[in-house]
PDB file of C-alpha atoms in Angstrom:
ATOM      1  CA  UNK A   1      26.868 130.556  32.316  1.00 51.00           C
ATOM      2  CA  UNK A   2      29.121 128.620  34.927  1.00 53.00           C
ATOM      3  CA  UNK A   3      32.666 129.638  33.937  1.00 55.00           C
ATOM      4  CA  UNK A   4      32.291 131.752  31.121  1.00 63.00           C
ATOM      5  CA  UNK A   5      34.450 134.274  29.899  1.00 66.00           C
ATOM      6  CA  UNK A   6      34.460 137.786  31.796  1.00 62.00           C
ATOM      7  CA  UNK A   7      33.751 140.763  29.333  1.00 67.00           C
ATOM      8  CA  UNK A   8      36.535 143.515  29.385  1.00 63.00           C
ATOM      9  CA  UNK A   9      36.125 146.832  27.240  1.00 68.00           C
ATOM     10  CA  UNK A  10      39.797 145.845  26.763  1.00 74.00           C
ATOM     11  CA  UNK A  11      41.700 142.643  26.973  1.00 77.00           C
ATOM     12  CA  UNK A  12      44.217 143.014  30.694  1.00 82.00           C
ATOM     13  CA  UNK A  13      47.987 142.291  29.315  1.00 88.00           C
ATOM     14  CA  UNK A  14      49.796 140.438  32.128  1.00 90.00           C
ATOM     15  CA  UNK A  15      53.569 140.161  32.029  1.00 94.00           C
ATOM     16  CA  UNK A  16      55.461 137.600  33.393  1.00 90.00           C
ATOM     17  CA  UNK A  17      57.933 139.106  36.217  1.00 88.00           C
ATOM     18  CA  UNK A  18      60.997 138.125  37.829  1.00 80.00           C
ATOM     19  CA  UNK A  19      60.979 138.021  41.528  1.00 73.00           C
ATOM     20  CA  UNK A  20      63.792 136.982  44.254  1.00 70.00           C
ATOM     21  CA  UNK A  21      61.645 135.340  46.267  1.00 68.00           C
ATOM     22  CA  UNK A  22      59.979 132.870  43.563  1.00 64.00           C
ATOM     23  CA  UNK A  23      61.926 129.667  43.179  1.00 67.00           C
ATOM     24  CA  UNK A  24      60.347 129.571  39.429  1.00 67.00           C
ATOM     25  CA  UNK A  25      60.637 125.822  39.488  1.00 77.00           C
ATOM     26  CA  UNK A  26      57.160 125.863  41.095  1.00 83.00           C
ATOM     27  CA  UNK A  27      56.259 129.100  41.080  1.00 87.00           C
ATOM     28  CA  UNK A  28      55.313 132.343  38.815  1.00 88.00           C
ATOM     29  CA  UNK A  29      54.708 136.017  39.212  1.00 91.00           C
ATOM     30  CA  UNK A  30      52.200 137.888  37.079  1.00 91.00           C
ATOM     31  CA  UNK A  31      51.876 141.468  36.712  1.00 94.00           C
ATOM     32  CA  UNK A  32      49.025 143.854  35.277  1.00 92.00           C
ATOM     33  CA  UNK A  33      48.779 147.577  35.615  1.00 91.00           C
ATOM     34  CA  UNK A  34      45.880 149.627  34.219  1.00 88.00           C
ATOM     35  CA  UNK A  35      45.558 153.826  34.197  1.00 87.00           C
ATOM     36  CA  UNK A  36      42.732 155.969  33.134  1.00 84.00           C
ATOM     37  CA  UNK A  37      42.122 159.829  33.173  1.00 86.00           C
ATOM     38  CA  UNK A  38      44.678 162.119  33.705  1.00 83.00           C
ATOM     39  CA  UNK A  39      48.505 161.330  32.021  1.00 82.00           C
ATOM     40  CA  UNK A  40      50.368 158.129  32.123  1.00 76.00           C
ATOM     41  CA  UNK A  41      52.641 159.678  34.303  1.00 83.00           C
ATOM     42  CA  UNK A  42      50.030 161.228  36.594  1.00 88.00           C
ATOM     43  CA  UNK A  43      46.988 159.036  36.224  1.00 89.00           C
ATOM     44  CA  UNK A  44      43.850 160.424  37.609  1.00 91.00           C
ATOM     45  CA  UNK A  45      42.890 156.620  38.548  1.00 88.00           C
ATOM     46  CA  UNK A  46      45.320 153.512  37.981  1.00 89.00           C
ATOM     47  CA  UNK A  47      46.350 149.999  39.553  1.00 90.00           C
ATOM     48  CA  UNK A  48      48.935 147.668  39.167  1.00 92.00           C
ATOM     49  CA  UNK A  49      47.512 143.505  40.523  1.00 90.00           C
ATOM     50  CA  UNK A  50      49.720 141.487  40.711  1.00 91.00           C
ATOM     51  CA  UNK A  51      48.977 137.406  41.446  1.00 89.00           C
ATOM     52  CA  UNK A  52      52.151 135.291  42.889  1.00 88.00           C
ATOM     53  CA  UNK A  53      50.908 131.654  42.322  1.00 87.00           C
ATOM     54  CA  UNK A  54      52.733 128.501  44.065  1.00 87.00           C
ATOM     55  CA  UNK A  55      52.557 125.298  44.107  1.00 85.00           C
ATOM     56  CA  UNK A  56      53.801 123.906  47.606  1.00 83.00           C
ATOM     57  CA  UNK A  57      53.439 120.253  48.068  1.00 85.00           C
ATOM     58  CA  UNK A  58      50.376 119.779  47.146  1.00 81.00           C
ATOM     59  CA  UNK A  59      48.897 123.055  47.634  1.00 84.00           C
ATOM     60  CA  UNK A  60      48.242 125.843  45.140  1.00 82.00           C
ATOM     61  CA  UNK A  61      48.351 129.070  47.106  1.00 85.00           C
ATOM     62  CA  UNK A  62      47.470 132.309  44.923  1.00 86.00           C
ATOM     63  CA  UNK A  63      48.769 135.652  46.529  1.00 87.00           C
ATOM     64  CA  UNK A  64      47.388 139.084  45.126  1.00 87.00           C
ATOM     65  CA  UNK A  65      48.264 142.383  45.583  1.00 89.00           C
ATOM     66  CA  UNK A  66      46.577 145.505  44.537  1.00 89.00           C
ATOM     67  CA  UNK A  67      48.851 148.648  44.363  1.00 93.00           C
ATOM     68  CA  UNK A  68      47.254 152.433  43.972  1.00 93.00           C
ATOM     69  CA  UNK A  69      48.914 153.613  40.773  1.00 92.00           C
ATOM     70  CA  UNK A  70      46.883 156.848  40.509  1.00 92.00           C
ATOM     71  CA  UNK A  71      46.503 160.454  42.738  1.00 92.00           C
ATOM     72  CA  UNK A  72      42.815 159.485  43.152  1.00 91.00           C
ATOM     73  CA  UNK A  73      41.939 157.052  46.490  1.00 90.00           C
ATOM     74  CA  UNK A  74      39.609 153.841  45.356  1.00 82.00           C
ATOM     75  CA  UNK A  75      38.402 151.097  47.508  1.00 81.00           C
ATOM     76  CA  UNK A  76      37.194 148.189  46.587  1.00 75.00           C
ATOM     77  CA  UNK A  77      34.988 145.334  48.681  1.00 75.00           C
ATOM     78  CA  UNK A  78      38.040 142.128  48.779  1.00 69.00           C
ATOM     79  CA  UNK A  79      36.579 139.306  46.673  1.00 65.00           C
ATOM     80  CA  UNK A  80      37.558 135.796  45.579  1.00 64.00           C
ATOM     81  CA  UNK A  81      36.624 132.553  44.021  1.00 62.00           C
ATOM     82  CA  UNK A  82      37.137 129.502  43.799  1.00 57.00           C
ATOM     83  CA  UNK A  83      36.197 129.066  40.218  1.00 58.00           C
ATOM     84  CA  UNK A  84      39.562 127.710  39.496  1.00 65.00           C
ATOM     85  CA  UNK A  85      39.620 125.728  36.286  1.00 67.00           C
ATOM     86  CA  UNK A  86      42.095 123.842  34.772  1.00 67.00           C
ATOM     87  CA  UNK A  87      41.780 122.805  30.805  1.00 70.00           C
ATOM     88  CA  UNK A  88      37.839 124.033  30.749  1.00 69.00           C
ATOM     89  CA  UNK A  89      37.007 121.691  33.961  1.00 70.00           C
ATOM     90  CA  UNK A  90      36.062 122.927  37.285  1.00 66.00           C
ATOM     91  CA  UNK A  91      38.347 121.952  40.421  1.00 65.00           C
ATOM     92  CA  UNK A  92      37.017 120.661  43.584  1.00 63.00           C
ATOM     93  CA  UNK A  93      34.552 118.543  45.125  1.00 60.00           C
TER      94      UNK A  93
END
């Protein structure tokens, strides 16, 4: 179904975080970091995303960032999209 729910074998817990360059009056930074295998100060595998979202005029521009956290390499294909929703109802034309 059109805009349903992703499945996760565990719910991601994003934090709110401050930044210098966010003026939060129209902006927000959040932050989520996942690990698996090894220990959680050496993780085998691990990656912090973190999503910078802005609204400038009227623009919304979404930065991400995807930060190794783990010894292991991993590459992933980039993908976005635009199945932005606001209140349950699809934006756009």
């Amino acid at each position: 179904k059109f805009n349903k729910q992703y499945q996760f074998a565990s719910a991601p817990i994003w934090k709110l975080v401050p930044s210098p360059e966010v003026n939060l009056s129209n902006a927000i930074v959040l932050e989520h970091e996942q690990v698996l295998g090894g220990t959680s100060t050496n993780p085998k595998y691990g990656y912090r995303l973190q999503k910078s979202i802005k609204i400038q005029d009227e623009v919304l521009k979404v930065k991400s960032t995807l930060t190794n956290l783990g010894k292991e390499r991993f590459a992933t294909p980039w993908y976005s999209h635009h199945f932005f929703s606001s209140d349950g109802i699809p934006i756009g034309p």
